Amino acid sequence: MTRSETGKLGEDIVSSYLKERGYSIVERNYRIKGGEIDIIAENGEYLVFVEVKSRKPGSLVTGFEAVNKRKRGLIIRTAAEYCYQHPNPYQPRFDIAQVTISEGKVLSIEYIQNAYDTTGYNFIF
């Protein structure tokens, strides 16, 4: 599988994972100049911005580690723009999903709700 195929598979799996837990997928691969959010979902309480990281078993950097301060800042900025363009009543939340994939098969999904917040970033929602 190519890297983009692996990433798409990871995003498809996480979208299904969220739907099974009562979330509606609002948008996928939302892009602005300088930022992208893999999945935007809602559950009647939260508007969830999900970063999906797909990895092979034994990768040197986990998907969670890959969402560093710089990456979080880009996601928050993109989420702020999304909320400005699409006003909604829900509280924003930032989650990270790590999907382990080997030879086109999903081995595991690890999901962290509220993985980080906007503290230290100059964005108000």
mmCIF file with all atom_site columns, C-alpha atoms in Angstrom:
data_model
loop_
_atom_site.group_PDB
_atom_site.id
_atom_site.type_symbol
_atom_site.label_atom_id
_atom_site.label_alt_id
_atom_site.label_comp_id
_atom_site.label_asym_id
_atom_site.label_entity_id
_atom_site.label_seq_id
_atom_site.pdbx_PDB_ins_code
_atom_site.Cartn_x
_atom_site.Cartn_y
_atom_site.Cartn_z
_atom_site.occupancy
_atom_site.B_iso_or_equiv
_atom_site.pdbx_formal_charge
_atom_site.auth_seq_id
_atom_site.auth_comp_id
_atom_site.auth_asym_id
_atom_site.auth_atom_id
_atom_site.pdbx_PDB_model_num
ATOM 1   C CA . MET A 1 1   ? 0.000   0.000  0.000  1.00 0.00 ? 1   MET A CA 1
ATOM 2   C CA . THR A 1 2   ? 1.146   3.517  -0.704 1.00 0.00 ? 2   THR A CA 1
ATOM 3   C CA . ARG A 1 3   ? 1.417   6.038  2.082  1.00 0.00 ? 3   ARG A CA 1
ATOM 4   C CA . SER A 1 4   ? -1.704  7.893  0.894  1.00 0.00 ? 4   SER A CA 1
ATOM 5   C CA . GLU A 1 5   ? -3.682  4.621  0.684  1.00 0.00 ? 5   GLU A CA 1
ATOM 6   C CA . THR A 1 6   ? -2.620  3.768  4.235  1.00 0.00 ? 6   THR A CA 1
ATOM 7   C CA . GLY A 1 7   ? -3.662  7.224  5.439  1.00 0.00 ? 7   GLY A CA 1
ATOM 8   C CA . LYS A 1 8   ? -7.044  6.996  3.713  1.00 0.00 ? 8   LYS A CA 1
ATOM 9   C CA . LEU A 1 9   ? -7.644  3.536  5.196  1.00 0.00 ? 9   LEU A CA 1
ATOM 10  C CA . GLY A 1 10  ? -6.845  4.909  8.652  1.00 0.00 ? 10  GLY A CA 1
ATOM 11  C CA . GLU A 1 11  ? -9.260  7.802  8.171  1.00 0.00 ? 11  GLU A CA 1
ATOM 12  C CA . ASP A 1 12  ? -11.992 5.452  6.878  1.00 0.00 ? 12  ASP A CA 1
ATOM 13  C CA . ILE A 1 13  ? -11.561 3.192  9.928  1.00 0.00 ? 13  ILE A CA 1
ATOM 14  C CA . VAL A 1 14  ? -11.682 6.111  12.373 1.00 0.00 ? 14  VAL A CA 1
ATOM 15  C CA . SER A 1 15  ? -14.789 7.527  10.632 1.00 0.00 ? 15  SER A CA 1
ATOM 16  C CA . SER A 1 16  ? -16.504 4.148  11.123 1.00 0.00 ? 16  SER A CA 1
ATOM 17  C CA . TYR A 1 17  ? -15.253 3.996  14.725 1.00 0.00 ? 17  TYR A CA 1
ATOM 18  C CA . LEU A 1 18  ? -16.827 7.397  15.428 1.00 0.00 ? 18  LEU A CA 1
ATOM 19  C CA . LYS A 1 19  ? -20.121 6.553  13.688 1.00 0.00 ? 19  LYS A CA 1
ATOM 20  C CA . GLU A 1 20  ? -20.406 3.372  15.789 1.00 0.00 ? 20  GLU A CA 1
ATOM 21  C CA . ARG A 1 21  ? -20.156 5.607  18.868 1.00 0.00 ? 21  ARG A CA 1
ATOM 22  C CA . GLY A 1 22  ? -22.953 7.944  17.800 1.00 0.00 ? 22  GLY A CA 1
ATOM 23  C CA . TYR A 1 23  ? -20.988 10.679 16.039 1.00 0.00 ? 23  TYR A CA 1
ATOM 24  C CA . SER A 1 24  ? -22.001 12.238 12.741 1.00 0.00 ? 24  SER A CA 1
ATOM 25  C CA . ILE A 1 25  ? -19.174 12.929 10.315 1.00 0.00 ? 25  ILE A CA 1
ATOM 26  C CA . VAL A 1 26  ? -19.510 16.572 9.301  1.00 0.00 ? 26  VAL A CA 1
ATOM 27  C CA . GLU A 1 27  ? -16.515 16.799 6.990  1.00 0.00 ? 27  GLU A CA 1
ATOM 28  C CA . ARG A 1 28  ? -13.346 14.986 6.007  1.00 0.00 ? 28  ARG A CA 1
ATOM 29  C CA . ASN A 1 29  ? -10.051 16.478 4.869  1.00 0.00 ? 29  ASN A CA 1
ATOM 30  C CA . TYR A 1 30  ? -11.083 20.071 5.527  1.00 0.00 ? 30  TYR A CA 1
ATOM 31  C CA . ARG A 1 31  ? -8.325  22.290 4.112  1.00 0.00 ? 31  ARG A CA 1
ATOM 32  C CA . ILE A 1 32  ? -7.311  25.899 4.289  1.00 0.00 ? 32  ILE A CA 1
ATOM 33  C CA . LYS A 1 33  ? -4.019  27.426 3.233  1.00 0.00 ? 33  LYS A CA 1
ATOM 34  C CA . GLY A 1 34  ? -1.503  26.021 5.681  1.00 0.00 ? 34  GLY A CA 1
ATOM 35  C CA . GLY A 1 35  ? -3.722  23.507 7.443  1.00 0.00 ? 35  GLY A CA 1
ATOM 36  C CA . GLU A 1 36  ? -5.883  20.412 7.219  1.00 0.00 ? 36  GLU A CA 1
ATOM 37  C CA . ILE A 1 37  ? -8.159  18.514 9.560  1.00 0.00 ? 37  ILE A CA 1
ATOM 38  C CA . ASP A 1 38  ? -8.660  14.837 8.802  1.00 0.00 ? 38  ASP A CA 1
ATOM 39  C CA . ILE A 1 39  ? -12.135 14.410 10.328 1.00 0.00 ? 39  ILE A CA 1
ATOM 40  C CA . ILE A 1 40  ? -14.671 16.826 11.753 1.00 0.00 ? 40  ILE A CA 1
ATOM 41  C CA . ALA A 1 41  ? -17.478 15.109 13.671 1.00 0.00 ? 41  ALA A CA 1
ATOM 42  C CA . GLU A 1 42  ? -20.219 16.023 16.118 1.00 0.00 ? 42  GLU A CA 1
ATOM 43  C CA . ASN A 1 43  ? -22.164 14.163 18.753 1.00 0.00 ? 43  ASN A CA 1
ATOM 44  C CA . GLY A 1 44  ? -24.727 16.704 19.980 1.00 0.00 ? 44  GLY A CA 1
ATOM 45  C CA . GLU A 1 45  ? -22.342 18.077 22.604 1.00 0.00 ? 45  GLU A CA 1
ATOM 46  C CA . TYR A 1 46  ? -18.956 18.489 20.912 1.00 0.00 ? 46  TYR A CA 1
ATOM 47  C CA . LEU A 1 47  ? -17.634 19.499 17.521 1.00 0.00 ? 47  LEU A CA 1
ATOM 48  C CA . VAL A 1 48  ? -14.645 17.178 17.313 1.00 0.00 ? 48  VAL A CA 1
ATOM 49  C CA . PHE A 1 49  ? -11.539 17.855 15.243 1.00 0.00 ? 49  PHE A CA 1
ATOM 50  C CA . VAL A 1 50  ? -9.723  14.546 14.774 1.00 0.00 ? 50  VAL A CA 1
ATOM 51  C CA . GLU A 1 51  ? -6.151  14.094 13.608 1.00 0.00 ? 51  GLU A CA 1
ATOM 52  C CA . VAL A 1 52  ? -5.610  10.553 12.319 1.00 0.00 ? 52  VAL A CA 1
ATOM 53  C CA . LYS A 1 53  ? -2.130  9.060  12.244 1.00 0.00 ? 53  LYS A CA 1
ATOM 54  C CA . SER A 1 54  ? -1.653  5.701  10.555 1.00 0.00 ? 54  SER A CA 1
ATOM 55  C CA . ARG A 1 55  ? 1.471   3.750  11.425 1.00 0.00 ? 55  ARG A CA 1
ATOM 56  C CA . LYS A 1 56  ? 3.149   0.454  10.716 1.00 0.00 ? 56  LYS A CA 1
ATOM 57  C CA . PRO A 1 57  ? 3.908   -1.779 13.705 1.00 0.00 ? 57  PRO A CA 1
ATOM 58  C CA . GLY A 1 58  ? 7.171   -0.770 15.403 1.00 0.00 ? 58  GLY A CA 1
ATOM 59  C CA . SER A 1 59  ? 7.319   2.758  13.960 1.00 0.00 ? 59  SER A CA 1
ATOM 60  C CA . LEU A 1 60  ? 9.942   4.913  15.640 1.00 0.00 ? 60  LEU A CA 1
ATOM 61  C CA . VAL A 1 61  ? 7.503   7.767  16.324 1.00 0.00 ? 61  VAL A CA 1
ATOM 62  C CA . THR A 1 62  ? 3.986   7.028  17.511 1.00 0.00 ? 62  THR A CA 1
ATOM 63  C CA . GLY A 1 63  ? 1.052   8.758  15.921 1.00 0.00 ? 63  GLY A CA 1
ATOM 64  C CA . PHE A 1 64  ? 0.476   10.592 19.183 1.00 0.00 ? 64  PHE A CA 1
ATOM 65  C CA . GLU A 1 65  ? 4.066   11.884 19.277 1.00 0.00 ? 65  GLU A CA 1
ATOM 66  C CA . ALA A 1 66  ? 3.770   13.056 15.672 1.00 0.00 ? 66  ALA A CA 1
ATOM 67  C CA . VAL A 1 67  ? 1.103   15.572 16.688 1.00 0.00 ? 67  VAL A CA 1
ATOM 68  C CA . ASN A 1 68  ? 3.661   17.957 18.148 1.00 0.00 ? 68  ASN A CA 1
ATOM 69  C CA . LYS A 1 69  ? 3.211   21.593 19.244 1.00 0.00 ? 69  LYS A CA 1
ATOM 70  C CA . ARG A 1 70  ? 3.605   22.924 15.689 1.00 0.00 ? 70  ARG A CA 1
ATOM 71  C CA . LYS A 1 71  ? 1.086   20.426 14.265 1.00 0.00 ? 71  LYS A CA 1
ATOM 72  C CA . ARG A 1 72  ? -1.382  21.174 17.070 1.00 0.00 ? 72  ARG A CA 1
ATOM 73  C CA . GLY A 1 73  ? -1.085  24.887 16.280 1.00 0.00 ? 73  GLY A CA 1
ATOM 74  C CA . LEU A 1 74  ? -1.889  24.274 12.612 1.00 0.00 ? 74  LEU A CA 1
ATOM 75  C CA . ILE A 1 75  ? -4.904  22.147 13.539 1.00 0.00 ? 75  ILE A CA 1
ATOM 76  C CA . ILE A 1 76  ? -6.189  24.734 16.029 1.00 0.00 ? 76  ILE A CA 1
ATOM 77  C CA . ARG A 1 77  ? -5.808  27.541 13.479 1.00 0.00 ? 77  ARG A CA 1
ATOM 78  C CA . THR A 1 78  ? -7.660  25.465 10.870 1.00 0.00 ? 78  THR A CA 1
ATOM 79  C CA . ALA A 1 79  ? -10.390 24.576 13.390 1.00 0.00 ? 79  ALA A CA 1
ATOM 80  C CA . ALA A 1 80  ? -10.825 28.254 14.298 1.00 0.00 ? 80  ALA A CA 1
ATOM 81  C CA . GLU A 1 81  ? -11.289 29.103 10.630 1.00 0.00 ? 81  GLU A CA 1
ATOM 82  C CA . TYR A 1 82  ? -13.772 26.239 10.231 1.00 0.00 ? 82  TYR A CA 1
ATOM 83  C CA . CYS A 1 83  ? -15.800 27.500 13.217 1.00 0.00 ? 83  CYS A CA 1
ATOM 84  C CA . TYR A 1 84  ? -15.754 31.024 11.807 1.00 0.00 ? 84  TYR A CA 1
ATOM 85  C CA . GLN A 1 85  ? -16.993 29.785 8.413  1.00 0.00 ? 85  GLN A CA 1
ATOM 86  C CA . HIS A 1 86  ? -19.499 27.281 9.891  1.00 0.00 ? 86  HIS A CA 1
ATOM 87  C CA . PRO A 1 87  ? -20.941 28.636 13.176 1.00 0.00 ? 87  PRO A CA 1
ATOM 88  C CA . ASN A 1 88  ? -22.356 25.928 15.448 1.00 0.00 ? 88  ASN A CA 1
ATOM 89  C CA . PRO A 1 89  ? -23.491 25.594 19.071 1.00 0.00 ? 89  PRO A CA 1
ATOM 90  C CA . TYR A 1 90  ? -21.090 22.818 20.060 1.00 0.00 ? 90  TYR A CA 1
ATOM 91  C CA . GLN A 1 91  ? -17.966 22.980 22.190 1.00 0.00 ? 91  GLN A CA 1
ATOM 92  C CA . PRO A 1 92  ? -14.832 22.282 20.116 1.00 0.00 ? 92  PRO A CA 1
ATOM 93  C CA . ARG A 1 93  ? -12.676 19.323 21.126 1.00 0.00 ? 93  ARG A CA 1
ATOM 94  C CA . PHE A 1 94  ? -9.387  18.057 19.730 1.00 0.00 ? 94  PHE A CA 1
ATOM 95  C CA . ASP A 1 95  ? -8.859  14.291 19.498 1.00 0.00 ? 95  ASP A CA 1
ATOM 96  C CA . ILE A 1 96  ? -6.081  12.112 18.098 1.00 0.00 ? 96  ILE A CA 1
ATOM 97  C CA . ALA A 1 97  ? -6.514  8.636  16.620 1.00 0.00 ? 97  ALA A CA 1
ATOM 98  C CA . GLN A 1 98  ? -3.597  6.297  16.004 1.00 0.00 ? 98  GLN A CA 1
ATOM 99  C CA . VAL A 1 99  ? -4.266  3.409  13.645 1.00 0.00 ? 99  VAL A CA 1
ATOM 100 C CA . THR A 1 100 ? -1.743  0.593  13.294 1.00 0.00 ? 100 THR A CA 1
ATOM 101 C CA . ILE A 1 101 ? -1.858  -0.992 9.836  1.00 0.00 ? 101 ILE A CA 1
ATOM 102 C CA . SER A 1 102 ? 0.160   -3.870 8.415  1.00 0.00 ? 102 SER A CA 1
ATOM 103 C CA . GLU A 1 103 ? -0.154  -5.139 4.847  1.00 0.00 ? 103 GLU A CA 1
ATOM 104 C CA . GLY A 1 104 ? -3.505  -3.406 4.400  1.00 0.00 ? 104 GLY A CA 1
ATOM 105 C CA . LYS A 1 105 ? -4.984  -4.806 7.615  1.00 0.00 ? 105 LYS A CA 1
ATOM 106 C CA . VAL A 1 106 ? -5.919  -2.743 10.637 1.00 0.00 ? 106 VAL A CA 1
ATOM 107 C CA . LEU A 1 107 ? -4.241  -4.154 13.733 1.00 0.00 ? 107 LEU A CA 1
ATOM 108 C CA . SER A 1 108 ? -5.396  -1.578 16.279 1.00 0.00 ? 108 SER A CA 1
ATOM 109 C CA . ILE A 1 109 ? -7.089  1.750  16.864 1.00 0.00 ? 109 ILE A CA 1
ATOM 110 C CA . GLU A 1 110 ? -6.057  3.906  19.800 1.00 0.00 ? 110 GLU A CA 1
ATOM 111 C CA . TYR A 1 111 ? -8.140  7.002  20.394 1.00 0.00 ? 111 TYR A CA 1
ATOM 112 C CA . ILE A 1 112 ? -7.551  9.908  22.775 1.00 0.00 ? 112 ILE A CA 1
ATOM 113 C CA . GLN A 1 113 ? -10.478 12.245 23.410 1.00 0.00 ? 113 GLN A CA 1
ATOM 114 C CA . ASN A 1 114 ? -9.582  15.815 24.336 1.00 0.00 ? 114 ASN A CA 1
ATOM 115 C CA . ALA A 1 115 ? -5.925  15.079 23.562 1.00 0.00 ? 115 ALA A CA 1
ATOM 116 C CA . TYR A 1 116 ? -4.993  18.763 23.792 1.00 0.00 ? 116 TYR A CA 1
ATOM 117 C CA . ASP A 1 117 ? -6.604  22.177 24.099 1.00 0.00 ? 117 ASP A CA 1
ATOM 118 C CA . THR A 1 118 ? -5.971  25.721 22.912 1.00 0.00 ? 118 THR A CA 1
ATOM 119 C CA . THR A 1 119 ? -3.962  26.775 25.979 1.00 0.00 ? 119 THR A CA 1
ATOM 120 C CA . GLY A 1 120 ? -0.900  28.690 24.818 1.00 0.00 ? 120 GLY A CA 1
ATOM 121 C CA . TYR A 1 121 ? -2.312  29.389 21.364 1.00 0.00 ? 121 TYR A CA 1
ATOM 122 C CA . ASN A 1 122 ? -3.848  32.735 20.385 1.00 0.00 ? 122 ASN A CA 1
ATOM 123 C CA . PHE A 1 123 ? -7.221  31.421 19.249 1.00 0.00 ? 123 PHE A CA 1
ATOM 124 C CA . ILE A 1 124 ? -10.615 31.898 20.819 1.00 0.00 ? 124 ILE A CA 1
ATOM 125 C CA . PHE A 1 125 ? -13.584 29.748 19.874 1.00 0.00 ? 125 PHE A CA 1
#
